[in-house]
Structures are given as structure tokens and as C-alpha cells.
């Protein structure tokens, strides 16, 4: 909550499965496009919130499987668990609120009387969430009967049906929408209400997000029938909500453009960086651009590469040093020359690079220290380097000739799972 000293320029609150993450896109291209856009243009002054039905266990699993960014706030288990930052510090105040008129054991006992319900995996049963599977045509009748049953026990619960199969039972005050309302109230109390908020979803448990006043909303093109139905019945005339024509994260990017919430060209959509006009000069963009180039370089996707190498070399301070995660040091210029030997070594293979938590700090009138986590996926292996870059501009504000790289220092991150062959140059 405290990372930003003032109001966030944009707060994105996004569902994960089939919204931020497209399970039908094995290359994860739209997610990677979103990542590059977020880190180059928004991370430094905006907030990323993931709001998922998954429990902490399944959320962590998804993060291991997909190239996901680290959100500022994570809301899990359908708005029943809120945590902050990379360390995922829980919001205990929220737990207190959810304890009202809630009794998990009664919910489980009573639900057992319904043979239509199949209990979900143990990990998905949480202190304030009990979840089942139920067939689509039985969902409505079962929900109604369950509600009556809980009322008799003096419980005030909420039943949510999602994805044409999941039935969640939560305290009445819980849910993705209520969790967002709670966060907005906290921000308001601190005088840091985000300038704009965009909510993004695809299924039933996301519907509540769209009923929070003042927010913009995008239902991705692949949204489920139950969400579209909810929208048609409850929010049809709200001009702040769109049904995107693009799937998943591409639909989120589309909504940023549609509502004019800020830049919406992902650096991944810029093929020629030499041609890229510097309307967008900031340190975050500079590092995103470099690591994207590095990915394309190794995938042999850079045509006519001499001018690129020349411009990269020109952007290195002649006395600049790169400390590799192995501890080996060499000059930045030698590192650029060394890239020749790895051109296209990942051609036709699975190889992606993305950077996360790009946080620039201005340390001089025209110098920035940029911290970031650089991830690399190569085949089945994935690793992460904690990276610190010092860059400066010749003039302030940054002039058309952009930045000079002064220093790069990398160490293996603990988040890194597979230490691998270090024989090639690591950038
Ligand atoms: C996620 C959760 C599941 C829940 C569903 C819908 O898939 O793992 O427990 O029922 O979201 O909210
Ligand atoms: Mg979803």
C-alpha cells in the first residue's frame, strides 16, 4: 500500500484465469505484451492488483507455470484473502470483517445434504470460502435451496457461480467486489484514491467488480455466459464497461486504449526500436526495450542487426561494467560485442525474456538506479536474475539521444528455480 507516495495514476484490478492468463495461448503472447506495457509505462506510478478465485496454493502454482508479474496487491480465494507486496503480508483487518455471521463448519455440514454438490480440493477450502462443483443446469436451484438453509441458521452468506462449474460459498461481506470496495475505502482514507481504476474479468465471480461505482471495466472477449448475462441484466447502459473484442490480456490493453487511461502500445508491438520515436522516454521503458531486444536477438528475430549493435554500443558508457550473476565482470561494450556469438542460438526454440518489478529511483539530476527482476524461460527451464542498472541521460529532461548505460549488476535470485549452464554470456 505504501509503495506510492501519492495517488496511483492507474490501478488495474484483474482476474487471472482466462483474463490476465490465457490458457489457450501456450506462447503466452498477450500476457507478455501486457507485462512489457506495464513495466515500461505504469509500474513506477500505478498499481497492479490480481484478484483471483484461487487459493494461495493454486495461485503460487500458476505463477510458476506462467510468465506473470508480481502484483502490488493480491486478492485470493474470491475476495476473502488480501495480501500486500511481494512478501504477501496479509490484511488482518479484512479477516475481522469476514468473521461476521460466518460459520464454516455449519456451511460444510449443511452443504453435505446436497448430492448435486461435489466438494473441491482441500487447498480450495479456505477460512472464509467453501467451494464445490455443480452442473450448470442444477446451479440455480441448489443455490436457492442452500440460501434458505443457511438463513435458518442465522448465517449471512453469498453464493457465487463461476465458469459454468464452480460454486463458492462466502460470507456476505466477502467477494471480489467487496474486497475492492474495502481497498478503495482504505486508499481514500489515506488521501490516495487512484486517479483511475480498471477492473478486468471473464466469469461469474468477477461480476461484483463491475458494480463498484466510478471504475472502468472490461469483460474480455472470451467472457463466460454468466458474466455477459449479469451485465445485460444489471449494467447494460454503463458506458464505463466494455466487452472487448480481444481475448484475455489483449482485451485489457484494448480497454486501456478505449478509455484513454494512458499509453497502450506495448513495446512488444514495436518491431523496430531504432525507428521508435522517443515520446516515451523513461528509465523503465529503456530497460524493457533492451531485454526485449535481447530476446529477439537470441530468437534470431532482429534483421539487419549491425545498426542495432552500433546503437547499443553507443549507449554504453566506455568505462561501464557488467557484473554477471556468476561474479564475472567485463566492460559493457565487450558484452555487446559478445552478443554476436549468441545470435539466433534460441531460434525455433522456446525462449522468452520478461522483466518484473522495474523500479527506477532518481539518484542524481540525470541519473537513475533501476532495480528489476529479469526472468528467462528457455525450454522447460526458468531462471531469475536480480538486476540493478544505472543509466543516465546527457540532459535533463531526457533528450532525444536517450540514455547511457553506466553499470549493470546481476545476482541469481532465490526465486530462481533451476540454476543452469552459465557458459554463455548472461545479459
Ligand atoms: C478458482 C478456485 C476455485 C473457485 C473458482 C471460482 O478456480 O480455485 O476454488 O471455485 O476459482 O471462484
Ligand atoms: Mg477467470
Short mmCIF file of C-alpha atoms and ligand atoms in Angstrom, two decimals:
data_model
loop_
_atom_site.label_atom_id
_atom_site.label_comp_id
_atom_site.label_asym_id
_atom_site.label_seq_id
_atom_site.Cartn_x
_atom_site.Cartn_y
_atom_site.Cartn_z
CA UNK A 1 0.00 0.00 0.00
CA UNK A 2 2.84 2.36 0.84
CA UNK A 3 5.00 1.98 -2.24
CA UNK A 4 3.44 5.03 -3.88
CA UNK A 5 3.59 8.30 -2.00
CA UNK A 6 0.67 9.77 -3.92
CA UNK A 7 -2.44 8.52 -5.76
CA UNK A 8 -1.82 5.81 -8.33
CA UNK A 9 -2.19 7.07 -11.89
CA UNK A 10 -3.97 3.84 -12.78
CA UNK A 11 -4.99 0.86 -10.70
CA UNK A 12 -5.70 -2.31 -12.65
CA UNK A 13 -7.66 -4.95 -10.79
CA UNK A 14 -7.60 -8.10 -12.85
CA UNK A 15 -8.82 -11.63 -12.57
CA UNK A 16 -6.21 -14.23 -13.59
CA UNK A 17 -7.61 -17.39 -15.23
CA UNK A 18 -8.95 -16.59 -18.70
CA UNK A 19 -8.49 -12.84 -18.08
CA UNK A 20 -4.85 -11.94 -17.43
CA UNK A 21 -3.78 -15.50 -18.25
CA UNK A 22 -4.92 -17.15 -21.48
CA UNK A 23 -4.81 -20.92 -21.00
CA UNK A 24 -5.32 -21.36 -24.75
CA UNK A 25 -2.16 -19.43 -25.61
CA UNK A 26 0.80 -21.72 -24.99
CA UNK A 27 3.21 -18.93 -26.01
CA UNK A 28 1.60 -16.51 -23.52
CA UNK A 29 1.97 -13.72 -26.01
CA UNK A 30 -0.81 -11.44 -24.82
CA UNK A 31 0.38 -11.77 -21.22
CA UNK A 32 3.95 -10.93 -22.27
CA UNK A 33 2.63 -7.94 -24.23
CA UNK A 34 0.79 -6.71 -21.15
CA UNK A 35 3.87 -7.26 -18.96
CA UNK A 36 6.07 -5.16 -21.22
CA UNK A 37 3.46 -2.39 -21.36
CA UNK A 38 3.02 -2.38 -17.59
CA UNK A 39 6.70 -2.36 -16.71
CA UNK A 40 7.66 0.25 -19.30
CA UNK A 41 4.86 2.71 -18.64
CA UNK A 42 2.94 2.04 -15.45
CA UNK A 43 4.88 0.19 -12.77
CA UNK A 44 6.54 3.30 -11.33
CA UNK A 45 3.36 5.26 -10.61
CA UNK A 46 0.48 2.79 -10.86
CA UNK A 47 -0.85 -0.24 -9.01
CA UNK A 48 -1.37 -3.77 -10.23
CA UNK A 49 -3.89 -5.85 -8.31
CA UNK A 50 -4.61 -9.51 -9.06
CA UNK A 51 -7.98 -10.73 -7.89
CA UNK A 52 -8.39 -14.48 -8.28
CA UNK A 53 -10.65 -17.29 -7.14
CA UNK A 54 -7.55 -19.39 -6.49
CA UNK A 55 -6.28 -20.14 -3.01
CA UNK A 56 -2.68 -19.12 -2.16
CA UNK A 57 -1.51 -22.65 -3.07
CA UNK A 58 -3.01 -22.64 -6.57
CA UNK A 59 -2.06 -19.00 -7.10
CA UNK A 60 1.60 -19.82 -6.46
CA UNK A 61 1.34 -22.77 -8.81
CA UNK A 62 0.04 -20.52 -11.58
CA UNK A 63 2.92 -18.13 -11.02
CA UNK A 64 5.35 -20.97 -11.52
CA UNK A 65 3.64 -22.02 -14.75
CA UNK A 66 3.06 -18.66 -16.43
CA UNK A 67 5.19 -15.55 -17.00
CA UNK A 68 3.27 -13.43 -14.54
CA UNK A 69 4.27 -10.12 -12.99
CA UNK A 70 4.35 -9.52 -9.26
CA UNK A 71 1.27 -7.54 -8.30
CA UNK A 72 1.26 -4.81 -5.64
CA UNK A 73 -1.79 -6.35 -4.03
CA UNK A 74 -3.02 -9.94 -4.29
CA UNK A 75 -6.65 -10.77 -3.58
CA UNK A 76 -7.19 -14.52 -3.43
CA UNK A 77 -9.93 -17.05 -2.71
CA UNK A 78 -12.68 -14.91 -4.30
CA UNK A 79 -12.02 -11.75 -2.32
CA UNK A 80 -11.58 -13.44 1.04
CA UNK A 81 -7.80 -13.03 1.38
CA UNK A 82 -5.98 -9.75 0.74
CA UNK A 83 -2.18 -9.52 0.85
CA UNK A 84 0.29 -6.74 0.11
CA UNK A 85 3.53 -6.60 -1.79
CA UNK A 86 5.99 -9.21 -2.86
CA UNK A 87 6.08 -10.65 0.65
CA UNK A 88 2.31 -11.06 0.59
CA UNK A 89 1.62 -9.55 4.00
CA UNK A 90 -1.99 -10.40 4.95
CA UNK A 91 -4.60 -7.77 5.75
CA UNK A 92 -5.84 -8.84 9.18
CA UNK A 93 -8.48 -6.09 9.29
CA UNK A 94 -10.23 -7.75 6.36
CA UNK A 95 -10.30 -11.10 8.14
CA UNK A 96 -12.06 -9.47 11.12
CA UNK A 97 -14.78 -8.12 8.86
CA UNK A 98 -15.34 -11.51 7.25
CA UNK A 99 -15.89 -13.26 10.56
CA UNK A 100 -19.29 -11.60 10.90
CA UNK A 101 -22.22 -14.02 10.66
CA UNK A 102 -19.99 -16.75 9.27
CA UNK A 103 -19.57 -20.29 10.45
CA UNK A 104 -17.56 -22.52 8.18
CA UNK A 105 -18.46 -25.81 9.85
CA UNK A 106 -22.20 -25.18 9.56
CA UNK A 107 -21.70 -24.30 5.88
CA UNK A 108 -19.88 -27.58 5.25
CA UNK A 109 -22.32 -29.69 7.28
CA UNK A 110 -25.41 -28.28 5.58
CA UNK A 111 -23.90 -28.50 2.10
CA UNK A 112 -23.27 -32.21 2.57
CA UNK A 113 -27.04 -32.68 2.36
CA UNK A 114 -26.96 -31.76 -1.33
CA UNK A 115 -25.84 -34.67 -3.52
CA UNK A 116 -25.57 -32.35 -6.53
CA UNK A 117 -22.54 -30.73 -4.90
CA UNK A 118 -19.02 -32.17 -5.15
CA UNK A 119 -16.50 -30.68 -2.77
CA UNK A 120 -13.43 -29.10 -4.40
CA UNK A 121 -9.83 -29.96 -3.47
CA UNK A 122 -8.74 -29.38 0.13
CA UNK A 123 -6.48 -26.46 -0.90
CA UNK A 124 -9.51 -24.55 -2.17
CA UNK A 125 -11.34 -24.70 1.14
CA UNK A 126 -10.27 -21.59 2.97
CA UNK A 127 -11.25 -19.96 6.27
CA UNK A 128 -13.89 -17.84 4.51
CA UNK A 129 -14.57 -19.86 1.37
CA UNK A 130 -16.18 -23.25 0.85
CA UNK A 131 -16.21 -24.42 -2.77
CA UNK A 132 -17.95 -27.11 -4.78
CA UNK A 133 -18.50 -28.25 -8.34
CA UNK A 134 -22.05 -28.37 -9.62
CA UNK A 135 -23.54 -28.96 -13.05
CA UNK A 136 -24.74 -25.91 -14.90
CA UNK A 137 -28.43 -26.79 -15.06
CA UNK A 138 -28.59 -27.54 -11.34
CA UNK A 139 -26.70 -24.48 -10.09
CA UNK A 140 -29.62 -22.09 -9.70
CA UNK A 141 -31.95 -24.43 -7.83
CA UNK A 142 -29.22 -25.66 -5.49
CA UNK A 143 -28.07 -22.11 -4.72
CA UNK A 144 -31.62 -21.11 -3.78
CA UNK A 145 -32.11 -24.12 -1.52
CA UNK A 146 -28.72 -23.57 0.12
CA UNK A 147 -29.51 -19.93 0.84
CA UNK A 148 -32.75 -20.86 2.60
CA UNK A 149 -30.94 -23.44 4.63
CA UNK A 150 -28.20 -21.03 5.78
CA UNK A 151 -30.72 -18.33 6.62
CA UNK A 152 -32.38 -20.73 9.01
CA UNK A 153 -29.04 -20.99 10.81
CA UNK A 154 -28.74 -17.21 11.06
CA UNK A 155 -25.82 -17.12 8.60
CA UNK A 156 -25.47 -14.30 6.10
CA UNK A 157 -23.72 -15.86 3.15
CA UNK A 158 -23.15 -15.20 -0.52
CA UNK A 159 -23.22 -17.87 -3.21
CA UNK A 160 -21.33 -17.28 -6.44
CA UNK A 161 -21.41 -19.43 -9.56
CA UNK A 162 -18.49 -19.19 -11.99
CA UNK A 163 -17.11 -20.78 -15.11
CA UNK A 164 -20.22 -22.93 -15.56
CA UNK A 165 -18.99 -25.29 -12.84
CA UNK A 166 -17.70 -23.68 -9.61
CA UNK A 167 -19.95 -22.80 -6.70
CA UNK A 168 -18.38 -20.74 -3.92
CA UNK A 169 -19.96 -20.01 -0.57
CA UNK A 170 -18.55 -16.95 1.19
CA UNK A 171 -19.52 -14.55 3.98
CA UNK A 172 -21.97 -11.92 2.68
CA UNK A 173 -19.35 -9.18 3.11
CA UNK A 174 -16.76 -11.05 1.02
CA UNK A 175 -16.28 -11.35 -2.74
CA UNK A 176 -14.08 -9.65 -5.28
CA UNK A 177 -16.24 -6.52 -5.39
CA UNK A 178 -16.37 -6.07 -1.63
CA UNK A 179 -12.62 -6.61 -1.36
CA UNK A 180 -12.07 -3.87 -3.95
CA UNK A 181 -14.51 -1.54 -2.18
CA UNK A 182 -12.56 -2.15 1.05
CA UNK A 183 -9.27 -1.27 -0.65
CA UNK A 184 -10.70 1.87 -2.25
CA UNK A 185 -12.00 2.96 1.15
CA UNK A 186 -8.54 2.48 2.64
CA UNK A 187 -6.91 4.46 -0.17
CA UNK A 188 -9.47 7.23 0.24
CA UNK A 189 -8.77 7.46 3.98
CA UNK A 190 -5.09 7.94 3.14
CA UNK A 191 -5.90 10.56 0.51
CA UNK A 192 -4.54 8.26 -2.19
CA UNK A 193 -7.58 7.22 -4.20
CA UNK A 194 -6.28 6.07 -7.63
CA UNK A 195 -6.93 8.56 -10.44
CA UNK A 196 -8.47 5.75 -12.48
CA UNK A 197 -9.34 2.14 -11.75
CA UNK A 198 -9.88 -0.51 -14.41
CA UNK A 199 -11.40 -3.86 -13.46
CA UNK A 200 -10.98 -6.86 -15.74
CA UNK A 201 -12.76 -10.19 -15.71
CA UNK A 202 -14.31 -13.09 -17.56
CA UNK A 203 -16.61 -15.03 -15.23
CA UNK A 204 -19.30 -15.00 -12.56
CA UNK A 205 -17.09 -14.22 -9.60
CA UNK A 206 -15.88 -11.08 -11.42
CA UNK A 207 -19.39 -9.59 -11.82
CA UNK A 208 -19.18 -7.73 -8.50
CA UNK A 209 -16.07 -5.90 -9.66
CA UNK A 210 -18.14 -4.22 -12.35
CA UNK A 211 -20.69 -2.86 -9.91
CA UNK A 212 -18.21 -0.77 -7.92
CA UNK A 213 -19.04 2.90 -8.59
CA UNK A 214 -16.63 5.01 -10.66
CA UNK A 215 -14.50 2.17 -12.00
CA UNK A 216 -13.89 1.35 -15.64
CA UNK A 217 -14.44 -2.26 -16.59
CA UNK A 218 -13.52 -4.68 -19.33
CA UNK A 219 -15.11 -8.05 -19.89
CA UNK A 220 -12.61 -9.83 -22.12
CA UNK A 221 -13.89 -11.14 -25.47
CA UNK A 222 -13.87 -14.71 -24.17
CA UNK A 223 -16.05 -13.84 -21.13
CA UNK A 224 -18.37 -16.56 -19.85
CA UNK A 225 -22.08 -16.60 -20.48
CA UNK A 226 -22.88 -16.00 -16.78
CA UNK A 227 -20.92 -12.70 -16.74
CA UNK A 228 -22.42 -11.47 -20.01
CA UNK A 229 -25.89 -12.31 -18.69
CA UNK A 230 -25.20 -10.44 -15.45
CA UNK A 231 -24.03 -7.45 -17.49
CA UNK A 232 -27.10 -7.50 -19.76
CA UNK A 233 -29.37 -7.53 -16.71
CA UNK A 234 -27.51 -5.11 -14.46
CA UNK A 235 -25.11 -2.81 -16.24
CA UNK A 236 -26.08 -2.68 -19.89
CA UNK A 237 -26.19 1.09 -20.10
CA UNK A 238 -22.99 1.79 -18.21
CA UNK A 239 -20.61 3.39 -20.75
CA UNK A 240 -17.67 2.67 -18.47
CA UNK A 241 -17.91 -1.06 -19.12
CA UNK A 242 -16.94 -2.69 -22.42
CA UNK A 243 -16.96 -6.18 -23.82
CA UNK A 244 -13.59 -6.32 -25.58
CA UNK A 245 -13.13 -7.84 -28.99
CA UNK A 246 -9.74 -9.18 -27.90
CA UNK A 247 -9.07 -12.16 -25.68
CA UNK A 248 -7.61 -12.03 -22.17
CA UNK A 249 -4.68 -9.62 -21.57
CA UNK A 250 -5.04 -8.27 -25.12
CA UNK A 251 -8.56 -7.21 -24.10
CA UNK A 252 -7.11 -5.36 -21.09
CA UNK A 253 -4.69 -3.48 -23.35
CA UNK A 254 -7.60 -2.71 -25.66
CA UNK A 255 -9.59 -1.25 -22.73
CA UNK A 256 -6.68 0.98 -21.65
CA UNK A 257 -6.78 2.48 -25.14
CA UNK A 258 -10.57 2.61 -25.38
CA UNK A 259 -10.96 4.57 -22.14
CA UNK A 260 -7.83 6.68 -22.73
CA UNK A 261 -6.28 5.59 -19.44
CA UNK A 262 -2.70 6.02 -20.63
CA UNK A 263 -0.22 4.59 -23.15
CA UNK A 264 -1.46 1.38 -24.75
CA UNK A 265 1.29 0.43 -27.17
CA UNK A 266 3.21 -2.47 -25.76
CA UNK A 267 6.94 -2.35 -26.55
CA UNK A 268 6.40 -5.91 -27.83
CA UNK A 269 4.33 -4.44 -30.64
CA UNK A 270 7.17 -2.16 -31.71
CA UNK A 271 9.28 -4.10 -34.17
CA UNK A 272 11.91 -1.54 -34.95
CA UNK A 273 13.31 0.24 -31.88
CA UNK A 274 15.66 2.37 -33.95
CA UNK A 275 12.62 3.85 -35.54
CA UNK A 276 10.77 4.22 -32.26
CA UNK A 277 10.11 7.87 -31.53
CA UNK A 278 11.11 8.86 -28.05
CA UNK A 279 7.76 10.19 -26.93
CA UNK A 280 8.10 7.69 -24.19
CA UNK A 281 11.45 8.24 -22.57
CA UNK A 282 11.65 6.89 -19.08
CA UNK A 283 14.12 4.55 -17.40
CA UNK A 284 11.59 1.71 -17.18
CA UNK A 285 10.98 1.81 -20.90
CA UNK A 286 14.70 1.82 -21.58
CA UNK A 287 15.33 -1.46 -19.72
CA UNK A 288 12.19 -3.17 -21.06
CA UNK A 289 13.32 -2.28 -24.57
CA UNK A 290 16.80 -3.70 -24.02
CA UNK A 291 15.66 -7.06 -22.66
CA UNK A 292 13.10 -7.38 -25.41
CA UNK A 293 15.85 -6.80 -27.91
CA UNK A 294 17.92 -9.46 -26.16
CA UNK A 295 15.05 -11.96 -26.51
CA UNK A 296 14.63 -11.16 -30.20
CA UNK A 297 18.37 -11.35 -30.72
CA UNK A 298 18.60 -14.87 -29.39
CA UNK A 299 15.46 -15.92 -31.30
CA UNK A 300 17.05 -14.53 -34.48
CA UNK A 301 14.25 -12.02 -34.91
CA UNK A 302 16.44 -8.96 -35.48
CA UNK A 303 17.02 -8.25 -39.14
CA UNK A 304 19.85 -6.10 -40.37
CA UNK A 305 21.47 -6.09 -36.96
CA UNK A 306 24.65 -4.05 -37.42
CA UNK A 307 22.94 -0.69 -36.87
CA UNK A 308 21.37 -2.10 -33.69
CA UNK A 309 24.66 -3.26 -32.26
CA UNK A 310 26.21 0.09 -33.13
CA UNK A 311 23.43 1.97 -31.36
CA UNK A 312 23.64 -0.29 -28.30
CA UNK A 313 27.37 0.24 -28.08
CA UNK A 314 26.91 3.97 -28.45
CA UNK A 315 24.52 3.78 -25.47
CA UNK A 316 27.18 2.17 -23.22
CA UNK A 317 29.49 4.29 -21.13
CA UNK A 318 33.04 3.34 -22.27
CA UNK A 319 34.08 2.64 -18.67
CA UNK A 320 30.76 0.92 -17.80
CA UNK A 321 30.97 -2.51 -16.18
CA UNK A 322 28.64 -5.52 -16.19
CA UNK A 323 28.89 -7.85 -13.20
CA UNK A 324 27.31 -11.15 -14.22
CA UNK A 325 25.44 -13.34 -11.73
CA UNK A 326 28.40 -15.71 -11.80
CA UNK A 327 30.57 -12.87 -10.47
CA UNK A 328 32.44 -12.48 -13.76
CA UNK A 329 32.99 -8.85 -14.71
CA UNK A 330 33.50 -7.33 -18.13
CA UNK A 331 33.02 -3.99 -19.78
CA UNK A 332 29.56 -3.19 -21.08
CA UNK A 333 30.95 -2.64 -24.58
CA UNK A 334 32.62 -6.07 -24.59
CA UNK A 335 29.29 -7.53 -23.53
CA UNK A 336 27.63 -6.05 -26.60
CA UNK A 337 30.39 -7.43 -28.85
CA UNK A 338 29.97 -10.79 -27.15
CA UNK A 339 26.35 -10.87 -28.22
CA UNK A 340 27.42 -11.75 -31.75
CA UNK A 341 28.26 -15.27 -30.65
CA UNK A 342 24.77 -15.93 -29.31
CA UNK A 343 22.75 -14.51 -32.18
CA UNK A 344 19.96 -16.93 -33.02
CA UNK A 345 21.08 -19.63 -30.57
CA UNK A 346 17.44 -19.99 -29.48
CA UNK A 347 15.96 -19.87 -32.96
CA UNK A 348 12.97 -22.18 -33.29
CA UNK A 349 13.13 -22.98 -29.56
CA UNK A 350 11.01 -21.92 -26.67
CA UNK A 351 12.75 -18.81 -25.38
CA UNK A 352 11.24 -15.77 -23.68
CA UNK A 353 12.53 -12.96 -21.52
CA UNK A 354 10.40 -10.70 -19.36
CA UNK A 355 11.17 -8.28 -16.62
CA UNK A 356 9.25 -7.72 -13.42
CA UNK A 357 9.15 -5.07 -10.69
CA UNK A 358 11.06 -2.45 -12.61
CA UNK A 359 11.59 0.27 -10.03
CA UNK A 360 13.62 3.33 -11.01
CA UNK A 361 14.95 5.72 -8.37
CA UNK A 362 16.40 9.03 -9.42
CA UNK A 363 19.82 9.29 -7.75
CA UNK A 364 21.16 12.39 -9.47
CA UNK A 365 19.87 15.20 -11.64
CA UNK A 366 20.02 12.94 -14.69
CA UNK A 367 20.91 9.52 -13.27
CA UNK A 368 18.65 6.62 -12.30
CA UNK A 369 19.20 3.42 -10.43
CA UNK A 370 16.76 0.88 -11.84
CA UNK A 371 16.08 -2.34 -9.97
CA UNK A 372 14.32 -5.19 -11.69
CA UNK A 373 13.94 -8.93 -11.81
CA UNK A 374 14.89 -10.40 -15.15
CA UNK A 375 13.24 -13.70 -15.99
CA UNK A 376 14.29 -16.04 -18.72
CA UNK A 377 12.38 -19.08 -19.92
CA UNK A 378 14.37 -21.50 -22.04
CA UNK A 379 12.64 -24.75 -22.91
CA UNK A 380 11.46 -26.16 -19.60
CA UNK A 381 13.91 -24.15 -17.53
CA UNK A 382 13.24 -20.83 -15.98
CA UNK A 383 15.56 -18.55 -14.03
CA UNK A 384 15.58 -15.13 -12.48
CA UNK A 385 18.36 -12.57 -12.00
CA UNK A 386 18.06 -9.67 -9.64
CA UNK A 387 19.37 -6.84 -11.74
CA UNK A 388 20.48 -3.32 -10.90
CA UNK A 389 21.13 -0.91 -13.74
CA UNK A 390 22.49 2.62 -13.52
CA UNK A 391 21.58 4.77 -16.50
CA UNK A 392 21.89 8.44 -17.17
CA UNK A 393 20.79 10.93 -19.75
CA UNK A 394 23.05 13.58 -21.17
CA UNK A 395 20.50 16.24 -20.49
CA UNK A 396 17.57 16.62 -18.15
CA UNK A 397 14.81 16.16 -19.12
CA UNK A 398 15.94 13.20 -21.19
CA UNK A 399 17.00 14.35 -24.64
CA UNK A 400 16.32 12.69 -27.96
CA UNK A 401 19.54 10.71 -27.83
CA UNK A 402 18.15 8.81 -24.87
CA UNK A 403 20.08 7.10 -22.11
CA UNK A 404 23.63 5.94 -21.46
CA UNK A 405 24.12 2.67 -19.57
CA UNK A 406 26.68 3.14 -16.82
CA UNK A 407 26.61 -0.09 -14.83
CA UNK A 408 24.78 -3.42 -14.67
CA UNK A 409 24.98 -5.76 -11.69
CA UNK A 410 23.20 -9.12 -11.57
CA UNK A 411 22.86 -11.84 -8.97
CA UNK A 412 20.88 -15.07 -9.08
CA UNK A 413 17.61 -14.64 -7.32
CA UNK A 414 16.27 -17.03 -4.72
CA UNK A 415 13.12 -17.06 -6.77
CA UNK A 416 15.18 -18.78 -9.39
CA UNK A 417 14.46 -22.49 -9.52
CA UNK A 418 16.85 -24.07 -11.96
CA UNK A 419 20.43 -22.91 -11.91
CA UNK A 420 21.74 -23.80 -15.27
CA UNK A 421 24.65 -23.82 -17.64
CA UNK A 422 26.43 -20.49 -17.19
CA UNK A 423 28.78 -20.83 -20.10
CA UNK A 424 27.03 -18.26 -22.30
CA UNK A 425 27.05 -14.57 -21.63
CA UNK A 426 24.17 -13.63 -19.38
CA UNK A 427 22.64 -10.25 -20.01
C1 LIG B 1 -10.77 -20.86 -8.72
C2 LIG B 1 -10.70 -21.54 -7.37
C3 LIG B 1 -11.97 -22.31 -7.07
C4 LIG B 1 -13.18 -21.41 -7.26
C5 LIG B 1 -13.16 -20.80 -8.65
C6 LIG B 1 -14.31 -19.85 -8.90
O1 LIG B 1 -10.78 -21.81 -9.75
O2 LIG B 1 -9.60 -22.43 -7.35
O3 LIG B 1 -11.95 -22.77 -5.74
O4 LIG B 1 -14.36 -22.14 -7.05
O5 LIG B 1 -11.96 -20.09 -8.81
O6 LIG B 1 -14.35 -18.79 -7.98
MG1 LIG B 2 -11.45 -16.05 -14.65
#
